[in-house]
Each structure stands twice: as C-alpha cells, then as structure tokens.
PDB file of C-alpha atoms in Angstrom:
ATOM      1  CA  MET A   1     -17.820  44.508 224.311  1.00  0.00           C
ATOM      2  CA  THR A   2     -16.632  47.705 222.602  1.00  0.00           C
ATOM      3  CA  LYS A   3     -17.301  48.096 218.903  1.00  0.00           C
ATOM      4  CA  HIS A   4     -14.354  49.732 217.112  1.00  0.00           C
ATOM      5  CA  VAL A   5     -15.386  51.855 214.110  1.00  0.00           C
ATOM      6  CA  GLN A   6     -12.853  52.785 211.436  1.00  0.00           C
ATOM      7  CA  ILE A   7     -13.343  56.357 210.116  1.00  0.00           C
ATOM      8  CA  ASN A   8     -11.853  57.359 206.768  1.00  0.00           C
ATOM      9  CA  PRO A   9      -9.636  60.478 206.555  1.00  0.00           C
ATOM     10  CA  GLN A  10     -12.257  62.591 204.757  1.00  0.00           C
ATOM     11  CA  THR A  11     -14.775  61.937 207.546  1.00  0.00           C
ATOM     12  CA  GLN A  12     -12.191  62.754 210.206  1.00  0.00           C
ATOM     13  CA  LEU A  13     -11.416  66.064 208.479  1.00  0.00           C
ATOM     14  CA  ALA A  14     -15.049  67.135 208.255  1.00  0.00           C
ATOM     15  CA  ASN A  15     -14.769  68.694 211.721  1.00  0.00           C
ATOM     16  CA  LEU A  16     -11.095  69.667 211.595  1.00  0.00           C
ATOM     17  CA  GLY A  17     -10.040  73.140 210.539  1.00  0.00           C
ATOM     18  CA  GLU A  18     -11.957  75.402 208.209  1.00  0.00           C
ATOM     19  CA  GLU A  19     -12.612  75.587 204.518  1.00  0.00           C
ATOM     20  CA  LEU A  20     -10.788  78.461 202.796  1.00  0.00           C
ATOM     21  CA  ASN A  21     -12.937  80.829 200.733  1.00  0.00           C
ATOM     22  CA  VAL A  22     -11.058  80.116 197.485  1.00  0.00           C
ATOM     23  CA  PRO A  23     -12.912  78.108 194.807  1.00  0.00           C
ATOM     24  CA  PHE A  24      -9.871  76.054 193.712  1.00  0.00           C
ATOM     25  CA  LEU A  25      -8.993  75.158 197.310  1.00  0.00           C
ATOM     26  CA  LYS A  26     -12.608  74.185 198.006  1.00  0.00           C
ATOM     27  CA  LEU A  27     -12.457  71.895 194.977  1.00  0.00           C
ATOM     28  CA  LEU A  28      -9.303  70.239 196.311  1.00  0.00           C
ATOM     29  CA  GLY A  29     -10.658  69.972 199.857  1.00  0.00           C
ATOM     30  CA  VAL A  30      -7.870  71.970 201.531  1.00  0.00           C
ATOM     31  CA  ARG A  31      -8.514  72.637 205.230  1.00  0.00           C
ATOM     32  CA  PHE A  32      -7.150  75.692 207.066  1.00  0.00           C
ATOM     33  CA  LEU A  33      -5.809  74.974 210.562  1.00  0.00           C
ATOM     34  CA  SER A  34      -4.055  78.124 211.751  1.00  0.00           C
ATOM     35  CA  ALA A  35      -2.594  81.498 210.830  1.00  0.00           C
ATOM     36  CA  GLU A  36      -0.818  83.579 213.428  1.00  0.00           C
ATOM     37  CA  MET A  37       2.346  85.590 213.904  1.00  0.00           C
ATOM     38  CA  GLY A  38       3.872  84.751 210.513  1.00  0.00           C
ATOM     39  CA  LYS A  39       2.994  81.056 210.624  1.00  0.00           C
ATOM     40  CA  GLY A  40       0.406  79.054 208.720  1.00  0.00           C
ATOM     41  CA  GLU A  41      -0.826  75.478 208.723  1.00  0.00           C
ATOM     42  CA  ILE A  42      -3.142  73.643 206.330  1.00  0.00           C
ATOM     43  CA  LEU A  43      -3.978  70.043 205.511  1.00  0.00           C
ATOM     44  CA  LEU A  44      -5.509  67.856 202.840  1.00  0.00           C
ATOM     45  CA  ALA A  45      -6.789  64.282 202.916  1.00  0.00           C
ATOM     46  CA  LEU A  46      -5.753  62.856 199.574  1.00  0.00           C
ATOM     47  CA  LYS A  47      -8.468  61.459 197.331  1.00  0.00           C
ATOM     48  CA  PRO A  48      -7.946  59.367 194.186  1.00  0.00           C
ATOM     49  CA  GLU A  49      -8.407  62.482 192.035  1.00  0.00           C
ATOM     50  CA  HIS A  50      -5.362  64.093 193.726  1.00  0.00           C
ATOM     51  CA  THR A  51      -3.014  61.313 192.615  1.00  0.00           C
ATOM     52  CA  ASN A  52      -0.818  60.585 189.625  1.00  0.00           C
ATOM     53  CA  THR A  53      -0.447  57.310 187.674  1.00  0.00           C
ATOM     54  CA  TRP A  54       1.571  55.796 190.553  1.00  0.00           C
ATOM     55  CA  ALA A  55      -1.327  56.410 192.993  1.00  0.00           C
ATOM     56  CA  VAL A  56       0.608  58.962 195.071  1.00  0.00           C
ATOM     57  CA  ALA A  57      -0.006  62.712 195.415  1.00  0.00           C
ATOM     58  CA  HIS A  58       0.429  64.590 192.137  1.00  0.00           C
ATOM     59  CA  GLY A  59       3.280  67.108 192.265  1.00  0.00           C
ATOM     60  CA  GLY A  60       0.911  69.920 191.297  1.00  0.00           C
ATOM     61  CA  VAL A  61      -1.215  69.208 194.360  1.00  0.00           C
ATOM     62  CA  LEU A  62       1.850  69.269 196.613  1.00  0.00           C
ATOM     63  CA  LEU A  63       3.114  72.512 195.075  1.00  0.00           C
ATOM     64  CA  THR A  64      -0.323  74.100 195.530  1.00  0.00           C
ATOM     65  CA  LEU A  65      -0.361  73.120 199.205  1.00  0.00           C
ATOM     66  CA  MET A  66       3.100  74.599 199.763  1.00  0.00           C
ATOM     67  CA  ASP A  67       2.136  77.846 198.002  1.00  0.00           C
ATOM     68  CA  VAL A  68      -1.096  78.220 199.986  1.00  0.00           C
ATOM     69  CA  ALA A  69       0.496  77.514 203.383  1.00  0.00           C
ATOM     70  CA  MET A  70       3.270  80.047 202.771  1.00  0.00           C
ATOM     71  CA  ALA A  71       0.774  82.657 201.578  1.00  0.00           C
ATOM     72  CA  VAL A  72      -1.241  82.086 204.773  1.00  0.00           C
ATOM     73  CA  ALA A  73       1.944  82.532 206.814  1.00  0.00           C
ATOM     74  CA  ALA A  74       2.902  85.712 204.936  1.00  0.00           C
ATOM     75  CA  ARG A  75      -0.538  87.244 205.420  1.00  0.00           C
ATOM     76  CA  SER A  76      -0.720  86.323 209.098  1.00  0.00           C
ATOM     77  CA  GLY A  77       2.441  88.308 209.816  1.00  0.00           C
ATOM     78  CA  ASP A  78       1.365  91.496 208.084  1.00  0.00           C
ATOM     79  CA  PRO A  79       0.151  94.239 210.460  1.00  0.00           C
ATOM     80  CA  SER A  80      -1.615  95.965 207.536  1.00  0.00           C
ATOM     81  CA  ASP A  81      -3.618  92.780 206.789  1.00  0.00           C
ATOM     82  CA  ARG A  82      -2.892  92.895 203.048  1.00  0.00           C
ATOM     83  CA  SER A  83      -3.220  90.126 200.472  1.00  0.00           C
ATOM     84  CA  VAL A  84      -0.204  88.526 198.804  1.00  0.00           C
ATOM     85  CA  VAL A  85       0.770  87.280 195.371  1.00  0.00           C
ATOM     86  CA  THR A  86       3.438  84.665 194.745  1.00  0.00           C
ATOM     87  CA  ILE A  87       6.560  86.090 193.122  1.00  0.00           C
ATOM     88  CA  GLU A  88       8.817  83.028 193.341  1.00  0.00           C
ATOM     89  CA  LEU A  89       8.326  79.449 194.504  1.00  0.00           C
ATOM     90  CA  LYS A  90      10.914  76.677 194.771  1.00  0.00           C
ATOM     91  CA  ASN A  91      10.011  73.165 195.839  1.00  0.00           C
ATOM     92  CA  ASN A  92      12.066  70.062 196.576  1.00  0.00           C
ATOM     93  CA  PHE A  93      10.206  66.754 196.306  1.00  0.00           C
ATOM     94  CA  MET A  94      11.856  64.344 198.737  1.00  0.00           C
ATOM     95  CA  GLN A  95       9.552  61.314 198.711  1.00  0.00           C
ATOM     96  CA  ALA A  96       6.127  60.249 197.496  1.00  0.00           C
ATOM     97  CA  ALA A  97       3.213  61.534 199.605  1.00  0.00           C
ATOM     98  CA  ASN A  98       0.053  59.683 200.617  1.00  0.00           C
ATOM     99  CA  GLY A  99      -2.676  59.897 203.230  1.00  0.00           C
ATOM    100  CA  VAL A 100      -3.480  63.065 205.146  1.00  0.00           C
ATOM    101  CA  LEU A 101      -0.960  65.768 204.254  1.00  0.00           C
ATOM    102  CA  ARG A 102      -0.111  68.616 206.624  1.00  0.00           C
ATOM    103  CA  VAL A 103       1.891  71.707 205.641  1.00  0.00           C
ATOM    104  CA  LYS A 104       3.526  73.982 208.193  1.00  0.00           C
ATOM    105  CA  ALA A 105       4.872  77.303 206.924  1.00  0.00           C
ATOM    106  CA  ASP A 106       6.873  80.123 208.501  1.00  0.00           C
ATOM    107  CA  THR A 107       7.720  83.663 207.454  1.00  0.00           C
ATOM    108  CA  VAL A 108      11.513  83.859 207.620  1.00  0.00           C
ATOM    109  CA  ARG A 109      11.739  87.597 206.861  1.00  0.00           C
ATOM    110  CA  ARG A 110       9.270  90.346 206.098  1.00  0.00           C
ATOM    111  CA  THR A 111       9.939  93.743 204.537  1.00  0.00           C
ATOM    112  CA  ALA A 112       7.527  96.594 203.798  1.00  0.00           C
ATOM    113  CA  THR A 113       6.556  94.986 200.491  1.00  0.00           C
ATOM    114  CA  MET A 114       7.702  91.336 200.567  1.00  0.00           C
ATOM    115  CA  ALA A 115       7.577  88.184 202.676  1.00  0.00           C
ATOM    116  CA  PHE A 116      10.124  85.370 202.422  1.00  0.00           C
ATOM    117  CA  CYS A 117       8.706  82.065 203.600  1.00  0.00           C
ATOM    118  CA  GLU A 118       9.547  78.388 203.956  1.00  0.00           C
ATOM    119  CA  ALA A 119       7.367  75.316 204.378  1.00  0.00           C
ATOM    120  CA  LYS A 120       7.489  71.582 205.007  1.00  0.00           C
ATOM    121  CA  LEU A 121       4.869  69.052 203.939  1.00  0.00           C
ATOM    122  CA  TYR A 122       4.378  65.983 206.145  1.00  0.00           C
ATOM    123  CA  ASN A 123       2.550  62.727 205.458  1.00  0.00           C
ATOM    124  CA  ASP A 124       0.369  61.127 208.129  1.00  0.00           C
ATOM    125  CA  GLN A 125       3.389  59.257 209.527  1.00  0.00           C
ATOM    126  CA  GLY A 126       5.083  62.606 210.225  1.00  0.00           C
ATOM    127  CA  GLU A 127       7.692  62.169 207.493  1.00  0.00           C
ATOM    128  CA  VAL A 128       8.778  65.203 205.468  1.00  0.00           C
ATOM    129  CA  CYS A 129       7.788  64.642 201.827  1.00  0.00           C
ATOM    130  CA  CYS A 130       8.771  68.028 200.397  1.00  0.00           C
ATOM    131  CA  MET A 131      10.155  71.404 201.369  1.00  0.00           C
ATOM    132  CA  ALA A 132       9.673  74.783 199.725  1.00  0.00           C
ATOM    133  CA  THR A 133      10.672  78.416 199.856  1.00  0.00           C
ATOM    134  CA  GLY A 134       8.669  81.276 198.443  1.00  0.00           C
ATOM    135  CA  THR A 135       8.691  85.018 197.957  1.00  0.00           C
ATOM    136  CA  PHE A 136       5.395  86.872 198.251  1.00  0.00           C
ATOM    137  CA  GLN A 137       4.588  90.497 197.448  1.00  0.00           C
ATOM    138  CA  TYR A 138       2.078  92.310 199.629  1.00  0.00           C
ATOM    139  CA  ILE A 139      -0.776  94.002 197.775  1.00  0.00           C
ATOM    140  CA  LYS A 140      -3.844  95.837 198.962  1.00  0.00           C
ATOM    141  CA  ARG A 141      -7.125  94.093 198.321  1.00  0.00           C
ATOM    142  CA  LEU A 142      -8.303  95.263 194.936  1.00  0.00           C
ATOM    143  CA  PRO A 143     -11.913  96.245 194.299  1.00  0.00           C
ATOM    144  CA  THR A 144     -14.006  94.117 191.969  1.00  0.00           C
ATOM    145  CA  ARG A 145     -17.393  94.737 190.384  1.00  0.00           C
ATOM    146  CA  ASP A 146     -20.676  93.200 191.510  1.00  0.00           C
ATOM    147  CA  SER A 147     -23.494  92.073 189.194  1.00  0.00           C
ATOM    148  CA  SER A 148     -24.755  95.663 188.832  1.00  0.00           C
ATOM    149  CA  GLY A 149     -21.306  96.953 187.855  1.00  0.00           C
ATOM    150  CA  GLU A 150     -20.609  98.695 191.178  1.00  0.00           C
ATOM    151  CA  ARG A 151     -17.064  98.539 192.534  1.00  0.00           C
ATOM    152  CA  VAL A 152     -16.800  96.542 195.747  1.00  0.00           C
ATOM    153  CA  VAL A 153     -13.965  95.256 197.900  1.00  0.00           C
ATOM    154  CA  ASN A 154     -14.483  91.592 198.660  1.00  0.00           C
ATOM    155  CA  GLU A 155     -14.617  90.790 202.341  1.00  0.00           C
ATOM    156  CA  ASP A 156     -11.661  88.783 203.567  1.00  0.00           C
ATOM    157  CA  LEU A 157     -13.177  85.638 205.072  1.00  0.00           C
ATOM    158  CA  ARG A 158      -9.949  84.139 206.497  1.00  0.00           C
ATOM    159  CA  SER A 159     -11.014  84.663 210.072  1.00  0.00           C
ATOM    160  CA  LYS A 160     -14.593  83.424 209.705  1.00  0.00           C
TER     161      LYS A 160
END
C-alpha cells in the first residue's frame, strides 16, 4: 500500500528557484525562477500575511510581484548588466489571486537607457489574475559605504 503525503505550497517551494538578495523580497518569500534574454519569472506561495480582509492576495503584493518580474526581465536583456529603477508601472487586476502565484515578464523594447516590459500573473490553476506594463531606466550600480566608511560597489548576487 502506498502512503500519499500532502505537501503544503511553502514546503514545495523550499527547493524551487532561488531567493533574491533583496530584504523586502526575502520577507515576502519571493522565489526567482529564471532571467534570460529579456525574460524573467518569479513565484510566491501566498501566506495569510500576504492577504487582505477577503483572504485573497493583497493588491500591494501583486503589484510588487509584477514590478520585480519586469525588473528581472529588463536586467536580463541588458548587455551592460546594469541595474534598473521603475519609472512607470500600470497594473490591471482581473480577478482575485490565491495559492502559488507565478509571474512571467518580457521586455517588449529596450533602448540605450530604458526598458519597456509587460507581465502576467497566474494563479496555481493557470488563470491570469493581473497584467502589467512597466518602464524601467537603466542605471549603473552605485557605490555604497561599508561600516568603516569606505566606498564599495555591492556585488550583484542575481546569478548565485
């Protein structure tokens, strides 16, 4: 007789994708799946703290996921490997989102200084819950200061 074990979404995600080296995204539990050739993909297993009073994903969580996936896509298509900042973001909420959420983003057009991206967020039944477009400006990684006051450029840990 085979024993069937039910695994919750958070346990399933423990070995799927990578954690992004961004404190806010670590707090949310966002997982990085891929970034290549102007495309990006991330996911998040919703927890009770991600929901609103109707027990579905809070709009701020969904908007964050869309922003992050498009930024990943914009960075993955840049031959100079620069960072990006969000200039404009438009989101259309189409239906409530629950479960494990996956966002797929594409760079539609890239110029020397900007990336124009689009994304779709899917629930775990494969239904589109929201769509977004965004404009991102490329910037070089800026130096910061360490504890001794020395200027340093933080290592980009996307590929680790």
